[in-house]
C-alpha positions in Angstrom: 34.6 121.8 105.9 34.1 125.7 105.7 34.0 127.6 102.8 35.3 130.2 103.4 38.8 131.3 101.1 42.2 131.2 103.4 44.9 133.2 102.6 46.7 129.7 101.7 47.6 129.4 98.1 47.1 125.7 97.0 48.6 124.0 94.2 46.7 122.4 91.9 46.5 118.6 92.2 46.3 118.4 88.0 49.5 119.8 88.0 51.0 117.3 90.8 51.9 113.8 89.5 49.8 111.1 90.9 51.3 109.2 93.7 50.8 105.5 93.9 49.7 104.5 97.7 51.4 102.3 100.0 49.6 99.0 100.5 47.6 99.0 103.7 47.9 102.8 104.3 45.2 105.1 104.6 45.7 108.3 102.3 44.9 111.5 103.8 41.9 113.4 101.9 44.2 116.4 100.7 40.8 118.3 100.9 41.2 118.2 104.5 43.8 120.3 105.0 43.8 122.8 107.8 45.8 126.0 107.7 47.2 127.0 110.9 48.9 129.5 109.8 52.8 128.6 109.6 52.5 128.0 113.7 53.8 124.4 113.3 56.3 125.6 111.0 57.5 127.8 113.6 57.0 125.2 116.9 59.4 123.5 114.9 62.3 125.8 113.9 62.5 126.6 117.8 63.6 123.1 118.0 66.6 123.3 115.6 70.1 124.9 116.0 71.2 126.3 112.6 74.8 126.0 112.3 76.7 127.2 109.3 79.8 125.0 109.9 81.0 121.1 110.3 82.1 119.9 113.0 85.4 118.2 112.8 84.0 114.6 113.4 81.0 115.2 110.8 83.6 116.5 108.5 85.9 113.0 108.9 82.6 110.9 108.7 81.4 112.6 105.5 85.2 112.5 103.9 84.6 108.6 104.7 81.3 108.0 103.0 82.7 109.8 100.3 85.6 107.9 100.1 83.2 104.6 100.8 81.1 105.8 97.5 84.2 105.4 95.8 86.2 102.4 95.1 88.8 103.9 93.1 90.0 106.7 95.7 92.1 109.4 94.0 96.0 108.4 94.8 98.2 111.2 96.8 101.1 109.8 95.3 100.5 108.1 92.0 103.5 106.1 90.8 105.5 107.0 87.5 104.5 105.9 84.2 107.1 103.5 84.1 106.8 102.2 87.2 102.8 102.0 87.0 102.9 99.8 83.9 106.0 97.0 84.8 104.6 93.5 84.1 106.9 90.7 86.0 110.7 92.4 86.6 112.7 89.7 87.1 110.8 86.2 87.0 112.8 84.1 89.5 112.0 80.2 90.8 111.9 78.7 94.3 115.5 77.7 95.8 114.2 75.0 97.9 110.8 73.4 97.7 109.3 70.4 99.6 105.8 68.4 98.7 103.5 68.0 101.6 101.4 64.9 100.1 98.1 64.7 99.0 95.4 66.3 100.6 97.4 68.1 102.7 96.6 72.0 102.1 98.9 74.2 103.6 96.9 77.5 104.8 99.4 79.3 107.2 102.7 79.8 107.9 104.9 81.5 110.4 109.0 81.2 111.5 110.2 81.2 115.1 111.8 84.4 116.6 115.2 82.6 116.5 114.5 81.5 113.1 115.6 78.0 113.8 112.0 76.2 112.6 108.9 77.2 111.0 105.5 76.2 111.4 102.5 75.0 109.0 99.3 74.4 109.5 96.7 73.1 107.2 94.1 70.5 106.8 93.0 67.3 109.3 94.9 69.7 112.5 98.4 69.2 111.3 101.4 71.5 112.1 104.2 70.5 110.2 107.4 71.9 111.4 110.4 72.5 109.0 113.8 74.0 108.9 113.7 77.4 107.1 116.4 76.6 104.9 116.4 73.2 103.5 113.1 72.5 104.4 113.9 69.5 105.6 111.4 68.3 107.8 111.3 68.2 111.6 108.4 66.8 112.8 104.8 66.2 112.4 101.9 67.3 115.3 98.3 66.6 114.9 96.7 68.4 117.4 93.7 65.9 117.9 96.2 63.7 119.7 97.8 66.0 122.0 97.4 65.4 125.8 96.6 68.2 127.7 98.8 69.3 130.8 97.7 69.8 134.5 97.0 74.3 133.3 93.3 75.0 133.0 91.7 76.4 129.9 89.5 79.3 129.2 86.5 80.3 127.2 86.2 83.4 126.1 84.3 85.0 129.0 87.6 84.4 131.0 86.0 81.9 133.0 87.8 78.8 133.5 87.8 75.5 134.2 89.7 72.3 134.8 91.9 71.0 131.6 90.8 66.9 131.4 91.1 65.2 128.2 86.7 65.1 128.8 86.2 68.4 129.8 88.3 70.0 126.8 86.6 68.1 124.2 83.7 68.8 125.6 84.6 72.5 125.0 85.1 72.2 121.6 82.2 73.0 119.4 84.2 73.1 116.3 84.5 69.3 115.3 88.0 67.7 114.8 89.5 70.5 117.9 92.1 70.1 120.4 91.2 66.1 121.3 88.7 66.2 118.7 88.2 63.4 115.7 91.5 62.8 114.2 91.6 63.3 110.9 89.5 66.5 111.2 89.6 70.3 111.2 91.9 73.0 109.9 94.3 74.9 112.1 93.7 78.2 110.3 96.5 80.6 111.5 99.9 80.0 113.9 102.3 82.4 115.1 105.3 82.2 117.7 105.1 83.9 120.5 108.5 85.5 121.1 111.6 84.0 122.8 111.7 86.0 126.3 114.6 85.7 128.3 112.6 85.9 131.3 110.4 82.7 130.2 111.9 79.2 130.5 109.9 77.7 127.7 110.8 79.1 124.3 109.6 77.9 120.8 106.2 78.2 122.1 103.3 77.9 118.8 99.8 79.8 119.8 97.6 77.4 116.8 94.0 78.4 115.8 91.6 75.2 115.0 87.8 75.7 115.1 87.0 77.8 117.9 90.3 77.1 119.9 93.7 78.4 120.2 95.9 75.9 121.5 99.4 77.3 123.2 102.0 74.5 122.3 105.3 73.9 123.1 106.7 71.8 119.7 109.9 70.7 121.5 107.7 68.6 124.2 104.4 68.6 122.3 103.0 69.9 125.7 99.8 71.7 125.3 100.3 74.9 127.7 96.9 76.3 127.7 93.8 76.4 125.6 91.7 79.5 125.3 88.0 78.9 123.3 85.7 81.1 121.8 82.3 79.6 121.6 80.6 79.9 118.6 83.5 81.7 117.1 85.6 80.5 113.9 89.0 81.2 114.4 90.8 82.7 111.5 93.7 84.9 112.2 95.7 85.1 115.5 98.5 87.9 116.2 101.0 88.2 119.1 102.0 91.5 120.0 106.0 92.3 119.7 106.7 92.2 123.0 104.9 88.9 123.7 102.5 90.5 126.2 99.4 90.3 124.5 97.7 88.2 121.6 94.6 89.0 119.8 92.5 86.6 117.5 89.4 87.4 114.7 87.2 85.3 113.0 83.5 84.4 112.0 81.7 86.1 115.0 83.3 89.6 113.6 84.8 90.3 117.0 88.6 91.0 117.8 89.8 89.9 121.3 92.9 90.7 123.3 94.3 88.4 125.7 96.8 89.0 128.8 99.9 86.0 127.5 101.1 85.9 131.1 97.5 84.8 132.3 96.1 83.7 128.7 92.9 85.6 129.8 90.9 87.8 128.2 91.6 91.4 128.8 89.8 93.4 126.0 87.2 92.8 123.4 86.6 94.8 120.3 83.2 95.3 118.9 82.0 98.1 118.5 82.9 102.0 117.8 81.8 105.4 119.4 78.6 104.8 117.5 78.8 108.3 115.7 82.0 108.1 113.4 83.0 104.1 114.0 81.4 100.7 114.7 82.6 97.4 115.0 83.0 94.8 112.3 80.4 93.2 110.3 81.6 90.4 108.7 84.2 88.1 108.8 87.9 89.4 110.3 91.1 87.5 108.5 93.9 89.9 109.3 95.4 91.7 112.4 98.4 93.8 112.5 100.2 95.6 115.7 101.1 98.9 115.6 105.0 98.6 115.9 105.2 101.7 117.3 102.3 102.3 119.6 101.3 98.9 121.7 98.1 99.9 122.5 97.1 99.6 118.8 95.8 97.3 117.2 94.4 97.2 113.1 92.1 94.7 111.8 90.6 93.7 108.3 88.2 91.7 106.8 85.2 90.8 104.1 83.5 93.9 105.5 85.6 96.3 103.1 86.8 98.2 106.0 90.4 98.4 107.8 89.3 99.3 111.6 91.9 100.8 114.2 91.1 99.9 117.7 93.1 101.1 120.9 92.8 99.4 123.8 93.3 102.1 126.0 88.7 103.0 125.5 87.8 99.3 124.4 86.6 100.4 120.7 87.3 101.4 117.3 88.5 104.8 116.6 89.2 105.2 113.0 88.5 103.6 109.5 90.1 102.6 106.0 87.2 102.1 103.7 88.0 99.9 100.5 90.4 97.2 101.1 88.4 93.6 101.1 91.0 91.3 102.6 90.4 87.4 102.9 94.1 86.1 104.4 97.0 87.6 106.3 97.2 90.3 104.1 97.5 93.3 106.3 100.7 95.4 107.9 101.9 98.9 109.1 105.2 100.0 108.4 107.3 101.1 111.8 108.5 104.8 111.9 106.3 105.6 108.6 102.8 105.6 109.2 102.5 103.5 106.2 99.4 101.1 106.0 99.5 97.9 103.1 96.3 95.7 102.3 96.0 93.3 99.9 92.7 92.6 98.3 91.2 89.6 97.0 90.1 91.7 94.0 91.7 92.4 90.2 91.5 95.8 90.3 94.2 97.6 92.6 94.2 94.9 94.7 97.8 96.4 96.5 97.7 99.5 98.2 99.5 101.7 100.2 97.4 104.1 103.0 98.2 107.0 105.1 97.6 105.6 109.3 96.6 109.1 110.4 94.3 110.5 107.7 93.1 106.9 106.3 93.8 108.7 102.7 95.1 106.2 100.0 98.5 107.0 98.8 99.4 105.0 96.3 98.5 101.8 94.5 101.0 99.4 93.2 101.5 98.0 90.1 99.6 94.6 90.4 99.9 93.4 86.6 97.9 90.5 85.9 97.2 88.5 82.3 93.9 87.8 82.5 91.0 89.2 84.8 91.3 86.9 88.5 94.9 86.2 87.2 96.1 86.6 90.8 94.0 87.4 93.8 96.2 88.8 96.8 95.8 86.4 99.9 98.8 87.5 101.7 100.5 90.8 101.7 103.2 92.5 104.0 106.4 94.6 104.7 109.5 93.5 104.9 111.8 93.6 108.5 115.0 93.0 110.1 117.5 92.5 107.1 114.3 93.1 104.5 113.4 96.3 105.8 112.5 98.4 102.7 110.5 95.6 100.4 106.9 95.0 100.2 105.6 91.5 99.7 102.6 89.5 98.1 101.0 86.5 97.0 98.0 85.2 96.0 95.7 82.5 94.1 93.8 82.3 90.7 95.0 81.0 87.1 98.0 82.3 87.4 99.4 82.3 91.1 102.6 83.9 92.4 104.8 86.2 94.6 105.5 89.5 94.1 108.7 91.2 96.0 108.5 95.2 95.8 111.7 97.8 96.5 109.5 100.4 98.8 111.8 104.3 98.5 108.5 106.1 98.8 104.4 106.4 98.5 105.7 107.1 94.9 108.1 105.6 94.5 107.9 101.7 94.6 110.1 99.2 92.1 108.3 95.7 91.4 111.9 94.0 91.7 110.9 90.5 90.7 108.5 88.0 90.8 108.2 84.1 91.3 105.6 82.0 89.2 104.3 79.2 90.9 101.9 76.4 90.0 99.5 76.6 92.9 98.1 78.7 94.9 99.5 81.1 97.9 97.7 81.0 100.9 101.0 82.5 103.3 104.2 84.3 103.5 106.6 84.6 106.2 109.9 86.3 106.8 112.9 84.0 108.3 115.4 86.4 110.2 118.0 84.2 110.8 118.6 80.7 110.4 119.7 77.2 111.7 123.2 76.7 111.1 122.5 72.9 110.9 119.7 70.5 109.7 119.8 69.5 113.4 118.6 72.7 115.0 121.5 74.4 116.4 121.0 78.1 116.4 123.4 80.0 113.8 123.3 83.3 111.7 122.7 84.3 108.2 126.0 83.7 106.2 127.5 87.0 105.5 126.0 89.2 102.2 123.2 86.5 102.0 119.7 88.1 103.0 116.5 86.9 104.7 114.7 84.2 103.7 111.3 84.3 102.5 108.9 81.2 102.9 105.1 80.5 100.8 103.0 77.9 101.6 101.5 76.9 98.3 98.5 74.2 99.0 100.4 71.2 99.3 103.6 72.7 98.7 105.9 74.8 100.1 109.0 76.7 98.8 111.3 79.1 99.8 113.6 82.1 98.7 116.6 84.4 99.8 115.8 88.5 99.1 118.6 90.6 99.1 118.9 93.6 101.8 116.2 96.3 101.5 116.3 99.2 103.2 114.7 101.3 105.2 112.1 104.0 103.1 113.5 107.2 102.6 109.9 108.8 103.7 108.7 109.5 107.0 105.2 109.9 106.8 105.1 113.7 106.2 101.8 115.0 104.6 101.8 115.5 100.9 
């Protein structure tokens, strides 16, 4: 190298703390620097656009990872004093309560539109069917015996083929399926589609087991349709309001929308617009519907993230980062914008969000004994003649349900809460109710409220809440 002095100053390497090098790279002989006299420097800058300002996307994305950063989000509307620090309220006890047996874990629960039955599902593909009020029990289906009808079944891909008893156990990659091992399997979520008036089959059960979701009507134990999702297991299923559409989530981290008419896939959600969103990452266990905008769909998982898809572009277009939700234990409010998750967590495990600006509002008063006293596997809002009351439930040392009077973001009364002995996996709202341990439809008797239903391992019990009310706020910004 030349001698001669540049116009360069250098620093010295004495006064530069040794690096240690990479193993297997080649370090660069600093004495081999070249000056070129800032001309790369300058190639360079041409190359840039220096902006002084966000953009309103890279503002959003950079509230987020902030927000991410931070598990304990500051509250818009932080509850009273009093209200922050209520231990029980009221303790209350079950009203009816019926044992399923031994080994017979009850994981999900759901009531019929008409609120004449409700359906459980747990362990070795069983659905139990009860009535909502004495519990009395109605009848037993295990889906591994089930014969299927004449319809055709569908994998994921849409593509379908004929329904024999060979061909749809064939399907089934999940052992103990639809037709699969009796004795095996765990039907891992059921909801009802609604009753519609155009339809001539009504109590109709949409079951998740493995990687299937069988459509069964209880009343004939006719198996309507099978859809399956290959490599996928099943853990949360969701019909729409109107009965048009279901969606499903599970173990693949993917959220699929299927056509009811048809039962063929019409949308699924993976992924985001790759700048500000993305798709799931781990395992989904809670959908909600947005009651207000069909084409809406929220989802939530062990990924710590609450995603908001629409259908309308096929992807992701907004986040709630936090909440880490392992059961049903996910809702949005109608009319409110109001957002509730449930985490499997101690610490703030029940919160409130804001839809539009994903901000956390408030968290609820979750007071526990002991650290893991109660970790929240189901969490919603009440509807219908509970409008106005949040509810929650979960598992640990000290298990139980929690029923919450919702005025506000801040302004939420724990109104009581019911200690039970094992844990809750489910909750479900029963609207009305059968006037008659043999099924005929009646109504609610007058001043008596809705009835709320837990599945409790191999137990399940039931309670009536008194009348809510709607929530006196609308979703304004703080």
């Amino acid at each position: 190298m030349s001698s001669t002095p540049v116009s360069v100053s250098r620093v010295s390497k004495r006064s530069v703390p040794p690096s240690v090098p990479k193993a297997g790279v080649e370090v660069e002989d600093d004495d081999e620097f070249a000056d070129d006299g800032g001309q790369a420097a300058e190639d360079i800058g041409k190359t840039f656009v220096f902006r002084n300002t966000l953009t309103e996307s890279e503002i959003e994305a950079l509230e987020r990872w902030k927000r991410s950063q931070n598990d304990d989000d500051e509250e818009q509307y932080p509850l009273s004093s009093k209200q922050r620090n209520v231990t029980y309220g009221d303790i209350k006890q079950p009203q009816q309560s019926v044992q399923l047996g031994p080994d017979s874990e009850a994981l999900c629960i759901a009531a019929s539109c008409s609120g004449n039955m409700m359906a459980v599902g747990g362990r070795h593909g069983t659905v139990r069917l009860f009535h909502p009020i004495t519990l009395e029990p109605m009848d037993t289906i295990r889906i591994s015996e089930l014969e299927p009808s004449s319809t055709s079944t569908s994998t994921s891909s849409g593509v379908s083929a004929l329904g024999s008893r060979s061909s749809m156990a064939r399907r089934q990659t999940v052992p103990g399926g639809l037709l699969g091992s009796a004795g095996e399997g765990v039907v891992t979520s059921v909801c009802f589609r609604p009753d519609l008036r155009a339809s001539r089959m009504q109590n109709l059960l949409l079951a998740a087991q493995g990687d299937a979701i069988v459509h069964l009507h209880v009343g004939t134990r006719v198996v309507v349709h099978v859809n399956n999702e290959e490599g996928n297991r099943i853990n949360t299923l969701a019909m729409r309001p109107d009965g048009a559409i279901f969606a499903s989530g599970g173990s693949d981290c993917v959220v699929r929308a299927y056509d009811e008419a048809t039962c063929s896939l019409c949308r699924t959600l993976d992924h985001g617009d790759g700048v500000t969103t993305t798709g799931h990452t781990n395992h989904v266990f809670s959908l909600a519907w947005h009651p207000d905008d069909p084409q809406v769909l929220l989802s939530g998982g062990w990924d710590n993230r609450v995603l908001v898809w629409d259908l309308r572009v096929h992807r992701s277009v907004r986040s709630i980062s936090g909440p880490h939700i392992c059961g049903d234990a996910l809702d949005i409010h109608a009319g409110s914008n109001l957002v509730l998750t449930g985490s499997w967590r101690s610490n703030n495990p029940l919160q409130l969000w804001d839809f539009r600006s994903n901000r956390l509002l408030t968290n609820l008063p979750w007071w526990q004994p002991e650290p893991d006293g109660c970790l929240i596997y189901a969490a919603r809002f009440g509807t219908g003649l509970a409008a106005g009351t949040v509810i929650a439930g979960g598992s640990g040392t000290k298990p139980m349900v929690r029923v919450y009077k919702l005025n506000g973001p801040g302004n939420v009364e724990l109104q009581f809460t019911v200690r039970l002995q094992r844990p809750v996996h489910a909750l479900t709202l029963v609207q009305a109710a059968a006037g008659s341990t043999g099924g005929d439809l009646g109504h609610l008797q007058q001043g008596q409220g809705p009835v709320l239903a837990m599945c409790c391992d191999e137990e399940v019990h039931n309670i009536t809440l008194n009348a809510g009310g709607s929530p006196s706020w609308n979703g304004g910004s703080k």
